[in-house]
């Protein structure tokens, strides 16, 4: 088998297709969701600054909490991703490699 | 031999700092800001385009004079920061000695090209995470961001979100695929299924452009920082920092660069944590109480009213203290903010020196781990910086901070001195000296990574793969890599010396815009799009890079002499009017008058670098225009010239990037 056919064979392997589909669905949807949430920050602070001024606890306002929530969001996405990748993606990859042996 | 050279470099740099520190007892004012555009934010300017937005607003020249007129100077003595020379130089020496030890150790282990560029892939995910985090904790974020917060409140904190969020794109779509499909450089990933020579050439050009812009900005920032801290002349500090950086890279390669980065990141995290804890203790671990103190602090209220909003008479119904916690004091143009946000979210993933770090770990799993570690470290770092910034505003007052440096860059240092026991006390001196030394280590570590990225592109892509067709033995490759690093480092020193008066903000904006508009689209398409090919890569890189460059050149971040002249004229007129009214000018006002007159004459007929009187493009960050342009050029360029081979080879890169099969063989070691 030529090298090219080898790659093609793996690319058409059912396990590989499953791995790739799961990975892309997960990664791209979370990437897009988190980016939209992130871009809300300049959009709200720029176009709706009064929302940022709403006091929540004492002098601490919505703006400050919203910025903090960005940190929470990023860490949350990272932890969730690490969890899914360690559990699902790595397992599927391992299974694929075993099937190819 | 290597040992001797390393020792020599240590001795040289030490003597340079020593000599400079002693001889440079020149009045601090001589070292003070000259050109308004650059002086506004020398340190923060070294930050990603974040700072670009505000540098010109931060401290426009005319306001300085207006401020002088409005607020009587306290005691007349110019405020400045005075580190204890002996202790500070001792700390610097210690850091140089430790890092040089690392270089000597790493030099022994650097034998193959893989050792040089990627530390043989032998860095663990955890270590690499610290190193990546270190790449983000530049002097800009360490000093500039806290300063921004101390002067402009919550707007400064908003800056921290971009760098923190940029890890998400890297984590989800860049790090693991690049680790799996790449080897040493951007060119390796892009040339996978396209015409290697053409693509490597263009990729190398783009890498060198991005790294050099970033590098020069860091060098200029380093020069100004050392000038401000220790009164070391600009030239001496640029050459000193440059010599050390060259030594790290040439002898120690990636291994030394990574370990220097790790050491500095731990020192920085340690210093930040201690400082943040001291603020928290002082505030009784009560965030609500802390912010209540901030908003009810009369100095902060006055600063917001007079210096930021310029309301000479308080407007009824405005709570100027609360205003400090609301957006809009510093960031004024929402579209610019969105553009900047995009540049961050995508640009960081296209920075060559960050990209290179994924190749230093053995597997995609480690690449993933390193990004997660880096994200944790940096988000806690940026959060602590915000506490330090607000703490500095509360305990030192914004007036005192901006009196030392208009851009607020000295806030962290002043707070350290204050918390350590105040100026002149032993604790204050030691803490201040420590923080200065950490800031110095920070610059060294960051510039080393940049030199390595630029020289890898030249040595590996251009020399080995284009000129030598990939046929060069390991010894020759390492030798070429070392020579190239020496060359890149020396050029960086020379350019850093020439760029003393350049607007570094523009340089950083350029680096990020090019990375986001040129590199990012082609990396994404190469990894995820079957039809992508040589024509797409070339057109994407060329159009993305050129559109970003062109837009920055005509944007407000460039220097427009006519505008400076107009501002200077206003100052002259105000002060002359005052004089004509019979008032006697204070000494500072007389100085301001003379300076403004000279500035007016010098600038009245000048034009910007590309010959403009005023900016054509309204935004300081071109991302919102140039990123889509880069994507479109890559897309259409690729469709215009179909390439069957590239499509056929997609299976290979797809399998590799998803599974790690055939990973750039640990064969090299």
PDB file of N, CA, C and O in Angstrom, chain A residues 7-8 10-11 16 20 23-24 27 31 34-35 38 41 46-47 52-53 55 59-61 64 67-68 71 74-75 78 81-82 85-86 90 96-97, chain B residues 154 157-158 161-162 164-165 168-169 172 176 291-292 322 325-327 334 341 344 365 368 372 375 379 383 520 524 528 651-652 654-656 658-659 661:
ATOM      1  N   UNK A   7      -2.924   6.645   4.539  1.00  0.00           N
ATOM      2  CA  UNK A   7      -3.609   7.763   5.215  1.00  0.00           C
ATOM      3  C   UNK A   7      -5.088   7.756   4.879  1.00  0.00           C
ATOM      4  O   UNK A   7      -5.924   8.002   5.744  1.00  0.00           O
ATOM      5  N   UNK A   8      -5.373   7.455   3.592  1.00  0.00           N
ATOM      6  CA  UNK A   8      -6.770   7.446   3.160  1.00  0.00           C
ATOM      7  C   UNK A   8      -7.537   6.372   3.917  1.00  0.00           C
ATOM      8  O   UNK A   8      -8.659   6.591   4.364  1.00  0.00           O
ATOM      9  N   UNK A  10      -6.909   5.175   6.894  1.00  0.00           N
ATOM     10  CA  UNK A  10      -7.201   5.604   8.271  1.00  0.00           C
ATOM     11  C   UNK A  10      -8.310   6.643   8.278  1.00  0.00           C
ATOM     12  O   UNK A  10      -9.217   6.601   9.110  1.00  0.00           O
ATOM     13  N   UNK A  11      -8.229   7.575   7.319  1.00  0.00           N
ATOM     14  CA  UNK A  11      -9.218   8.647   7.290  1.00  0.00           C
ATOM     15  C   UNK A  11     -10.629   8.101   7.097  1.00  0.00           C
ATOM     16  O   UNK A  11     -11.598   8.720   7.535  1.00  0.00           O
ATOM     17  N   UNK A  16     -12.116   6.603  13.191  1.00  0.00           N
ATOM     18  CA  UNK A  16     -11.562   7.930  12.946  1.00  0.00           C
ATOM     19  C   UNK A  16     -12.672   8.921  12.644  1.00  0.00           C
ATOM     20  O   UNK A  16     -12.664  10.054  13.139  1.00  0.00           O
ATOM     21  N   UNK A  20     -13.345  12.252  14.774  1.00  0.00           N
ATOM     22  CA  UNK A  20     -13.262  13.559  14.148  1.00  0.00           C
ATOM     23  C   UNK A  20     -14.581  14.326  14.297  1.00  0.00           C
ATOM     24  O   UNK A  20     -14.575  15.519  14.624  1.00  0.00           O
ATOM     25  N   UNK A  23     -15.048  15.440  17.908  1.00  0.00           N
ATOM     26  CA  UNK A  23     -14.106  16.499  18.237  1.00  0.00           C
ATOM     27  C   UNK A  23     -14.540  17.824  17.626  1.00  0.00           C
ATOM     28  O   UNK A  23     -14.592  18.841  18.306  1.00  0.00           O
ATOM     29  N   UNK A  24     -14.848  17.800  16.338  1.00  0.00           N
ATOM     30  CA  UNK A  24     -15.179  19.069  15.678  1.00  0.00           C
ATOM     31  C   UNK A  24     -16.450  19.666  16.231  1.00  0.00           C
ATOM     32  O   UNK A  24     -16.515  20.871  16.440  1.00  0.00           O
ATOM     33  N   UNK A  27     -15.452  21.084  19.745  1.00  0.00           N
ATOM     34  CA  UNK A  27     -14.502  22.189  19.761  1.00  0.00           C
ATOM     35  C   UNK A  27     -15.068  23.443  19.122  1.00  0.00           C
ATOM     36  O   UNK A  27     -14.998  24.527  19.690  1.00  0.00           O
ATOM     37  N   UNK A  31     -16.002  26.855  21.006  1.00  0.00           N
ATOM     38  CA  UNK A  31     -15.186  28.007  20.620  1.00  0.00           C
ATOM     39  C   UNK A  31     -16.087  29.185  20.243  1.00  0.00           C
ATOM     40  O   UNK A  31     -15.894  30.316  20.698  1.00  0.00           O
ATOM     41  N   UNK A  34     -18.088  30.566  23.381  1.00  0.00           N
ATOM     42  CA  UNK A  34     -17.285  31.354  24.313  1.00  0.00           C
ATOM     43  C   UNK A  34     -16.833  32.667  23.672  1.00  0.00           C
ATOM     44  O   UNK A  34     -16.755  33.694  24.344  1.00  0.00           O
ATOM     45  N   UNK A  35     -16.582  32.643  22.353  1.00  0.00           N
ATOM     46  CA  UNK A  35     -16.156  33.887  21.699  1.00  0.00           C
ATOM     47  C   UNK A  35     -17.293  34.910  21.693  1.00  0.00           C
ATOM     48  O   UNK A  35     -17.065  36.105  21.909  1.00  0.00           O
ATOM     49  N   UNK A  38     -17.462  36.369  25.056  1.00  0.00           N
ATOM     50  CA  UNK A  38     -16.324  37.267  25.256  1.00  0.00           C
ATOM     51  C   UNK A  38     -16.556  38.601  24.550  1.00  0.00           C
ATOM     52  O   UNK A  38     -16.286  39.668  25.100  1.00  0.00           O
ATOM     53  N   UNK A  41     -18.555  41.606  26.028  1.00  0.00           N
ATOM     54  CA  UNK A  41     -17.936  42.559  26.943  1.00  0.00           C
ATOM     55  C   UNK A  41     -17.722  43.925  26.281  1.00  0.00           C
ATOM     56  O   UNK A  41     -18.263  44.926  26.768  1.00  0.00           O
ATOM     57  N   UNK A  46     -19.458  49.203  25.558  1.00  0.00           N
ATOM     58  CA  UNK A  46     -19.393  50.294  24.597  1.00  0.00           C
ATOM     59  C   UNK A  46     -20.756  50.871  24.251  1.00  0.00           C
ATOM     60  O   UNK A  46     -20.926  52.083  24.190  1.00  0.00           O
ATOM     61  N   UNK A  47     -21.727  49.988  24.023  1.00  0.00           N
ATOM     62  CA  UNK A  47     -22.999  50.483  23.516  1.00  0.00           C
ATOM     63  C   UNK A  47     -24.096  50.572  24.585  1.00  0.00           C
ATOM     64  O   UNK A  47     -25.064  51.285  24.417  1.00  0.00           O
ATOM     65  N   UNK A  52     -23.713  48.313  32.718  1.00  0.00           N
ATOM     66  CA  UNK A  52     -22.543  48.079  33.562  1.00  0.00           C
ATOM     67  C   UNK A  52     -22.621  48.861  34.868  1.00  0.00           C
ATOM     68  O   UNK A  52     -21.926  48.560  35.822  1.00  0.00           O
ATOM     69  N   UNK A  53     -23.441  49.897  34.910  1.00  0.00           N
ATOM     70  CA  UNK A  53     -23.462  50.772  36.082  1.00  0.00           C
ATOM     71  C   UNK A  53     -24.371  50.254  37.177  1.00  0.00           C
ATOM     72  O   UNK A  53     -24.338  50.761  38.297  1.00  0.00           O
ATOM     73  N   UNK A  55     -25.659  48.767  40.231  1.00  0.00           N
ATOM     74  CA  UNK A  55     -24.968  48.280  41.425  1.00  0.00           C
ATOM     75  C   UNK A  55     -25.582  46.970  41.886  1.00  0.00           C
ATOM     76  O   UNK A  55     -26.792  46.821  41.918  1.00  0.00           O
ATOM     77  N   UNK A  59     -20.863  48.936  46.365  1.00  0.00           N
ATOM     78  CA  UNK A  59     -20.447  49.683  45.172  1.00  0.00           C
ATOM     79  C   UNK A  59     -20.107  48.771  43.996  1.00  0.00           C
ATOM     80  O   UNK A  59     -19.860  49.238  42.895  1.00  0.00           O
ATOM     81  N   UNK A  60     -20.047  47.469  44.224  1.00  0.00           N
ATOM     82  CA  UNK A  60     -19.673  46.546  43.153  1.00  0.00           C
ATOM     83  C   UNK A  60     -20.820  46.445  42.158  1.00  0.00           C
ATOM     84  O   UNK A  60     -21.940  46.114  42.518  1.00  0.00           O
ATOM     85  N   UNK A  61     -20.517  46.757  40.886  1.00  0.00           N
ATOM     86  CA  UNK A  61     -21.583  46.815  39.897  1.00  0.00           C
ATOM     87  C   UNK A  61     -21.560  45.617  38.953  1.00  0.00           C
ATOM     88  O   UNK A  61     -20.662  44.771  39.014  1.00  0.00           O
ATOM     89  N   UNK A  64     -18.259  45.002  36.832  1.00  0.00           N
ATOM     90  CA  UNK A  64     -17.158  44.307  37.489  1.00  0.00           C
ATOM     91  C   UNK A  64     -17.431  42.808  37.544  1.00  0.00           C
ATOM     92  O   UNK A  64     -16.570  41.989  37.240  1.00  0.00           O
ATOM     93  N   UNK A  67     -17.022  41.194  34.124  1.00  0.00           N
ATOM     94  CA  UNK A  67     -15.617  40.952  33.777  1.00  0.00           C
ATOM     95  C   UNK A  67     -15.130  39.695  34.503  1.00  0.00           C
ATOM     96  O   UNK A  67     -14.487  38.830  33.909  1.00  0.00           O
ATOM     97  N   UNK A  68     -15.458  39.605  35.787  1.00  0.00           N
ATOM     98  CA  UNK A  68     -15.062  38.405  36.533  1.00  0.00           C
ATOM     99  C   UNK A  68     -15.658  37.148  35.906  1.00  0.00           C
ATOM    100  O   UNK A  68     -15.013  36.100  35.840  1.00  0.00           O
ATOM    101  N   UNK A  71     -13.607  35.475  33.332  1.00  0.00           N
ATOM    102  CA  UNK A  71     -12.560  34.603  33.852  1.00  0.00           C
ATOM    103  C   UNK A  71     -13.155  33.236  34.193  1.00  0.00           C
ATOM    104  O   UNK A  71     -12.593  32.193  33.867  1.00  0.00           O
ATOM    105  N   UNK A  74     -13.914  31.293  30.980  1.00  0.00           N
ATOM    106  CA  UNK A  74     -12.742  30.714  30.319  1.00  0.00           C
ATOM    107  C   UNK A  74     -12.233  29.492  31.081  1.00  0.00           C
ATOM    108  O   UNK A  74     -11.960  28.441  30.486  1.00  0.00           O
ATOM    109  N   UNK A  75     -12.141  29.629  32.392  1.00  0.00           N
ATOM    110  CA  UNK A  75     -11.648  28.493  33.172  1.00  0.00           C
ATOM    111  C   UNK A  75     -12.630  27.333  33.082  1.00  0.00           C
ATOM    112  O   UNK A  75     -12.236  26.172  32.940  1.00  0.00           O
ATOM    113  N   UNK A  78     -12.259  25.595  29.812  1.00  0.00           N
ATOM    114  CA  UNK A  78     -11.008  24.831  29.788  1.00  0.00           C
ATOM    115  C   UNK A  78     -11.132  23.538  30.583  1.00  0.00           C
ATOM    116  O   UNK A  78     -10.712  22.469  30.124  1.00  0.00           O
ATOM    117  N   UNK A  81     -13.445  21.147  28.759  1.00  0.00           N
ATOM    118  CA  UNK A  81     -12.765  20.581  27.602  1.00  0.00           C
ATOM    119  C   UNK A  81     -11.755  19.507  28.030  1.00  0.00           C
ATOM    120  O   UNK A  81     -11.704  18.419  27.451  1.00  0.00           O
ATOM    121  N   UNK A  82     -10.965  19.825  29.055  1.00  0.00           N
ATOM    122  CA  UNK A  82      -9.964  18.863  29.513  1.00  0.00           C
ATOM    123  C   UNK A  82     -10.646  17.559  29.926  1.00  0.00           C
ATOM    124  O   UNK A  82     -10.168  16.466  29.605  1.00  0.00           O
ATOM    125  N   UNK A  85     -11.899  15.813  26.749  1.00  0.00           N
ATOM    126  CA  UNK A  85     -10.776  15.328  25.942  1.00  0.00           C
ATOM    127  C   UNK A  85     -10.124  14.124  26.610  1.00  0.00           C
ATOM    128  O   UNK A  85      -9.836  13.122  25.951  1.00  0.00           O
ATOM    129  N   UNK A  86      -9.906  14.221  27.917  1.00  0.00           N
ATOM    130  CA  UNK A  86      -9.271  13.106  28.610  1.00  0.00           C
ATOM    131  C   UNK A  86     -10.145  11.865  28.583  1.00  0.00           C
ATOM    132  O   UNK A  86      -9.651  10.749  28.479  1.00  0.00           O
ATOM    133  N   UNK A  90      -9.365  11.079  23.991  1.00  0.00           N
ATOM    134  CA  UNK A  90      -8.180  10.239  24.161  1.00  0.00           C
ATOM    135  C   UNK A  90      -8.541   8.752  24.073  1.00  0.00           C
ATOM    136  O   UNK A  90      -7.788   7.953  23.528  1.00  0.00           O
ATOM    137  N   UNK A  96      -8.731   3.721  18.222  1.00  0.00           N
ATOM    138  CA  UNK A  96      -8.385   3.751  16.801  1.00  0.00           C
ATOM    139  C   UNK A  96      -6.980   3.198  16.580  1.00  0.00           C
ATOM    140  O   UNK A  96      -6.766   2.357  15.704  1.00  0.00           O
ATOM    141  N   UNK A  97      -6.046   3.640  17.414  1.00  0.00           N
ATOM    142  CA  UNK A  97      -4.671   3.172  17.265  1.00  0.00           C
ATOM    143  C   UNK A  97      -4.599   1.663  17.473  1.00  0.00           C
ATOM    144  O   UNK A  97      -3.876   0.966  16.754  1.00  0.00           O
TER     145      UNK A  97
ATOM    146  N   UNK B 154     -11.960  50.468  36.294  1.00  0.00           N
ATOM    147  CA  UNK B 154     -12.419  49.207  35.729  1.00  0.00           C
ATOM    148  C   UNK B 154     -12.012  49.051  34.254  1.00  0.00           C
ATOM    149  O   UNK B 154     -11.842  47.933  33.772  1.00  0.00           O
ATOM    150  N   UNK B 157      -9.042  46.999  34.049  1.00  0.00           N
ATOM    151  CA  UNK B 157      -9.307  45.585  34.327  1.00  0.00           C
ATOM    152  C   UNK B 157      -9.848  44.902  33.080  1.00  0.00           C
ATOM    153  O   UNK B 157      -9.547  43.735  32.809  1.00  0.00           O
ATOM    154  N   UNK B 158     -10.612  45.657  32.305  1.00  0.00           N
ATOM    155  CA  UNK B 158     -11.192  45.067  31.095  1.00  0.00           C
ATOM    156  C   UNK B 158     -10.107  44.614  30.114  1.00  0.00           C
ATOM    157  O   UNK B 158     -10.296  43.680  29.356  1.00  0.00           O
ATOM    158  N   UNK B 161      -8.957  40.911  30.140  1.00  0.00           N
ATOM    159  CA  UNK B 161      -9.796  39.821  29.653  1.00  0.00           C
ATOM    160  C   UNK B 161      -9.274  39.266  28.318  1.00  0.00           C
ATOM    161  O   UNK B 161      -9.264  38.055  28.111  1.00  0.00           O
ATOM    162  N   UNK B 162      -8.811  40.142  27.438  1.00  0.00           N
ATOM    163  CA  UNK B 162      -8.332  39.697  26.124  1.00  0.00           C
ATOM    164  C   UNK B 162      -7.220  38.659  26.215  1.00  0.00           C
ATOM    165  O   UNK B 162      -7.360  37.543  25.706  1.00  0.00           O
ATOM    166  N   UNK B 164      -6.376  36.838  28.628  1.00  0.00           N
ATOM    167  CA  UNK B 164      -6.822  35.628  29.307  1.00  0.00           C
ATOM    168  C   UNK B 164      -7.667  34.784  28.351  1.00  0.00           C
ATOM    169  O   UNK B 164      -7.475  33.584  28.220  1.00  0.00           O
ATOM    170  N   UNK B 165      -8.557  35.447  27.629  1.00  0.00           N
ATOM    171  CA  UNK B 165      -9.448  34.700  26.752  1.00  0.00           C
ATOM    172  C   UNK B 165      -8.714  34.097  25.553  1.00  0.00           C
ATOM    173  O   UNK B 165      -9.142  33.081  25.001  1.00  0.00           O
ATOM    174  N   UNK B 168      -8.392  30.410  24.935  1.00  0.00           N
ATOM    175  CA  UNK B 168      -9.463  29.498  24.537  1.00  0.00           C
ATOM    176  C   UNK B 168      -9.290  29.048  23.087  1.00  0.00           C
ATOM    177  O   UNK B 168      -9.343  27.849  22.789  1.00  0.00           O
ATOM    178  N   UNK B 169      -9.050  30.003  22.189  1.00  0.00           N
ATOM    179  CA  UNK B 169      -8.836  29.618  20.790  1.00  0.00           C
ATOM    180  C   UNK B 169      -7.621  28.701  20.677  1.00  0.00           C
ATOM    181  O   UNK B 169      -7.638  27.696  19.961  1.00  0.00           O
ATOM    182  N   UNK B 172      -8.599  25.207  22.171  1.00  0.00           N
ATOM    183  CA  UNK B 172      -9.576  24.395  21.464  1.00  0.00           C
ATOM    184  C   UNK B 172      -9.156  24.055  20.034  1.00  0.00           C
ATOM    185  O   UNK B 172      -9.374  22.924  19.592  1.00  0.00           O
ATOM    186  N   UNK B 176      -3.280  21.441  20.085  1.00  0.00           N
ATOM    187  CA  UNK B 176      -3.103  20.009  19.846  1.00  0.00           C
ATOM    188  C   UNK B 176      -2.868  19.689  18.374  1.00  0.00           C
ATOM    189  O   UNK B 176      -1.942  18.943  18.045  1.00  0.00           O
ATOM    190  N   UNK B 291     -14.005  47.972  48.045  1.00  0.00           N
ATOM    191  CA  UNK B 291     -14.508  48.830  46.973  1.00  0.00           C
ATOM    192  C   UNK B 291     -15.279  50.024  47.521  1.00  0.00           C
ATOM    193  O   UNK B 291     -15.310  51.079  46.894  1.00  0.00           O
ATOM    194  N   UNK B 292     -15.903  49.858  48.713  1.00  0.00           N
ATOM    195  CA  UNK B 292     -16.549  51.012  49.333  1.00  0.00           C
ATOM    196  C   UNK B 292     -15.492  52.065  49.653  1.00  0.00           C
ATOM    197  O   UNK B 292     -15.692  53.264  49.421  1.00  0.00           O
ATOM    198  N   UNK B 322     -17.825  56.387  42.346  1.00  0.00           N
ATOM    199  CA  UNK B 322     -18.461  55.237  41.696  1.00  0.00           C
ATOM    200  C   UNK B 322     -18.076  55.185  40.224  1.00  0.00           C
ATOM    201  O   UNK B 322     -17.931  54.117  39.647  1.00  0.00           O
ATOM    202  N   UNK B 325     -15.475  52.866  39.000  1.00  0.00           N
ATOM    203  CA  UNK B 325     -15.811  51.454  38.782  1.00  0.00           C
ATOM    204  C   UNK B 325     -16.717  51.272  37.569  1.00  0.00           C
ATOM    205  O   UNK B 325     -17.312  50.219  37.377  1.00  0.00           O
ATOM    206  N   UNK B 326     -16.844  52.320  36.760  1.00  0.00           N
ATOM    207  CA  UNK B 326     -17.700  52.213  35.578  1.00  0.00           C
ATOM    208  C   UNK B 326     -16.857  52.407  34.325  1.00  0.00           C
ATOM    209  O   UNK B 326     -15.837  53.087  34.360  1.00  0.00           O
ATOM    210  N   UNK B 327     -17.293  51.814  33.210  1.00  0.00           N
ATOM    211  CA  UNK B 327     -16.466  51.887  32.001  1.00  0.00           C
ATOM    212  C   UNK B 327     -16.519  53.264  31.357  1.00  0.00           C
ATOM    213  O   UNK B 327     -17.392  54.062  31.675  1.00  0.00           O
ATOM    214  N   UNK B 334     -16.188  52.148  21.046  1.00  0.00           N
ATOM    215  CA  UNK B 334     -16.609  50.741  21.150  1.00  0.00           C
ATOM    216  C   UNK B 334     -16.137  49.880  19.986  1.00  0.00           C
ATOM    217  O   UNK B 334     -15.720  48.738  20.178  1.00  0.00           O
ATOM    218  N   UNK B 341     -10.624  43.288  20.660  1.00  0.00           N
ATOM    219  CA  UNK B 341     -11.037  42.005  21.212  1.00  0.00           C
ATOM    220  C   UNK B 341     -10.809  40.882  20.222  1.00  0.00           C
ATOM    221  O   UNK B 341     -10.310  39.812  20.568  1.00  0.00           O
ATOM    222  N   UNK B 344      -7.160  40.039  19.856  1.00  0.00           N
ATOM    223  CA  UNK B 344      -6.696  39.207  20.964  1.00  0.00           C
ATOM    224  C   UNK B 344      -7.152  37.766  20.809  1.00  0.00           C
ATOM    225  O   UNK B 344      -6.367  36.836  20.947  1.00  0.00           O
ATOM    226  N   UNK B 365      -1.428  15.681  24.203  1.00  0.00           N
ATOM    227  CA  UNK B 365      -1.988  15.709  25.553  1.00  0.00           C
ATOM    228  C   UNK B 365      -1.210  16.690  26.431  1.00  0.00           C
ATOM    229  O   UNK B 365      -1.797  17.428  27.235  1.00  0.00           O
ATOM    230  N   UNK B 368      -2.113  20.218  25.455  1.00  0.00           N
ATOM    231  CA  UNK B 368      -3.383  20.579  26.080  1.00  0.00           C
ATOM    232  C   UNK B 368      -3.152  20.972  27.529  1.00  0.00           C
ATOM    233  O   UNK B 368      -3.615  22.015  27.997  1.00  0.00           O
ATOM    234  N   UNK B 372      -3.812  24.605  29.631  1.00  0.00           N
ATOM    235  CA  UNK B 372      -4.700  24.721  30.789  1.00  0.00           C
ATOM    236  C   UNK B 372      -3.939  25.285  31.985  1.00  0.00           C
ATOM    237  O   UNK B 372      -4.425  26.179  32.689  1.00  0.00           O
ATOM    238  N   UNK B 375      -3.473  28.914  31.373  1.00  0.00           N
ATOM    239  CA  UNK B 375      -4.716  29.666  31.565  1.00  0.00           C
ATOM    240  C   UNK B 375      -4.980  29.917  33.053  1.00  0.00           C
ATOM    241  O   UNK B 375      -5.318  31.023  33.470  1.00  0.00           O
ATOM    242  N   UNK B 379      -4.931  33.642  34.493  1.00  0.00           N
ATOM    243  CA  UNK B 379      -6.139  34.284  34.999  1.00  0.00           C
ATOM    244  C   UNK B 379      -5.956  34.685  36.460  1.00  0.00           C
ATOM    245  O   UNK B 379      -6.401  35.746  36.866  1.00  0.00           O
ATOM    246  N   UNK B 383      -6.039  38.590  37.667  1.00  0.00           N
ATOM    247  CA  UNK B 383      -6.955  38.973  38.737  1.00  0.00           C
ATOM    248  C   UNK B 383      -6.181  39.677  39.858  1.00  0.00           C
ATOM    249  O   UNK B 383      -6.592  40.719  40.359  1.00  0.00           O
ATOM    250  N   UNK B 520      -3.236  33.607  11.423  1.00  0.00           N
ATOM    251  CA  UNK B 520      -4.330  32.800  11.949  1.00  0.00           C
ATOM    252  C   UNK B 520      -5.220  32.184  10.859  1.00  0.00           C
ATOM    253  O   UNK B 520      -5.471  30.975  10.891  1.00  0.00           O
ATOM    254  N   UNK B 524      -5.652  28.020  10.334  1.00  0.00           N
ATOM    255  CA  UNK B 524      -6.961  27.380  10.457  1.00  0.00           C
ATOM    256  C   UNK B 524      -7.313  26.599   9.191  1.00  0.00           C
ATOM    257  O   UNK B 524      -7.691  25.426   9.247  1.00  0.00           O
ATOM    258  N   UNK B 528      -7.962  22.580   8.757  1.00  0.00           N
ATOM    259  CA  UNK B 528      -9.342  22.112   8.747  1.00  0.00           C
ATOM    260  C   UNK B 528     -10.037  22.109   7.387  1.00  0.00           C
ATOM    261  O   UNK B 528     -11.185  21.725   7.289  1.00  0.00           O
ATOM    262  N   UNK B 651      -6.096  14.085   3.766  1.00  0.00           N
ATOM    263  CA  UNK B 651      -6.299  12.942   4.654  1.00  0.00           C
ATOM    264  C   UNK B 651      -5.134  12.787   5.623  1.00  0.00           C
ATOM    265  O   UNK B 651      -5.322  12.499   6.796  1.00  0.00           O
ATOM    266  N   UNK B 652      -3.934  12.995   5.083  1.00  0.00           N
ATOM    267  CA  UNK B 652      -2.770  12.789   5.926  1.00  0.00           C
ATOM    268  C   UNK B 652      -2.726  13.798   7.078  1.00  0.00           C
ATOM    269  O   UNK B 652      -2.605  13.417   8.245  1.00  0.00           O
ATOM    270  N   UNK B 654      -5.127  15.526   8.209  1.00  0.00           N
ATOM    271  CA  UNK B 654      -6.313  15.345   9.041  1.00  0.00           C
ATOM    272  C   UNK B 654      -6.091  14.228  10.057  1.00  0.00           C
ATOM    273  O   UNK B 654      -6.361  14.386  11.244  1.00  0.00           O
ATOM    274  N   UNK B 655      -5.569  13.110   9.588  1.00  0.00           N
ATOM    275  CA  UNK B 655      -5.313  11.991  10.496  1.00  0.00           C
ATOM    276  C   UNK B 655      -4.244  12.362  11.511  1.00  0.00           C
ATOM    277  O   UNK B 655      -4.402  12.148  12.708  1.00  0.00           O
ATOM    278  N   UNK B 656      -3.182  12.977  11.003  1.00  0.00           N
ATOM    279  CA  UNK B 656      -2.104  13.343  11.910  1.00  0.00           C
ATOM    280  C   UNK B 656      -2.569  14.296  13.001  1.00  0.00           C
ATOM    281  O   UNK B 656      -2.299  14.089  14.187  1.00  0.00           O
ATOM    282  N   UNK B 658      -5.425  14.936  14.184  1.00  0.00           N
ATOM    283  CA  UNK B 658      -6.418  14.417  15.114  1.00  0.00           C
ATOM    284  C   UNK B 658      -5.905  13.304  16.009  1.00  0.00           C
ATOM    285  O   UNK B 658      -6.403  13.108  17.113  1.00  0.00           O
ATOM    286  N   UNK B 659      -4.953  12.538  15.503  1.00  0.00           N
ATOM    287  CA  UNK B 659      -4.551  11.355  16.263  1.00  0.00           C
ATOM    288  C   UNK B 659      -3.114  11.387  16.758  1.00  0.00           C
ATOM    289  O   UNK B 659      -2.764  10.670  17.684  1.00  0.00           O
ATOM    290  N   UNK B 661      -0.702  10.340  14.951  1.00  0.00           N
ATOM    291  CA  UNK B 661       0.056   9.290  14.270  1.00  0.00           C
ATOM    292  C   UNK B 661       1.181   9.958  13.487  1.00  0.00           C
ATOM    293  O   UNK B 661       0.973  10.980  12.829  1.00  0.00           O
TER     294      UNK B 661
END
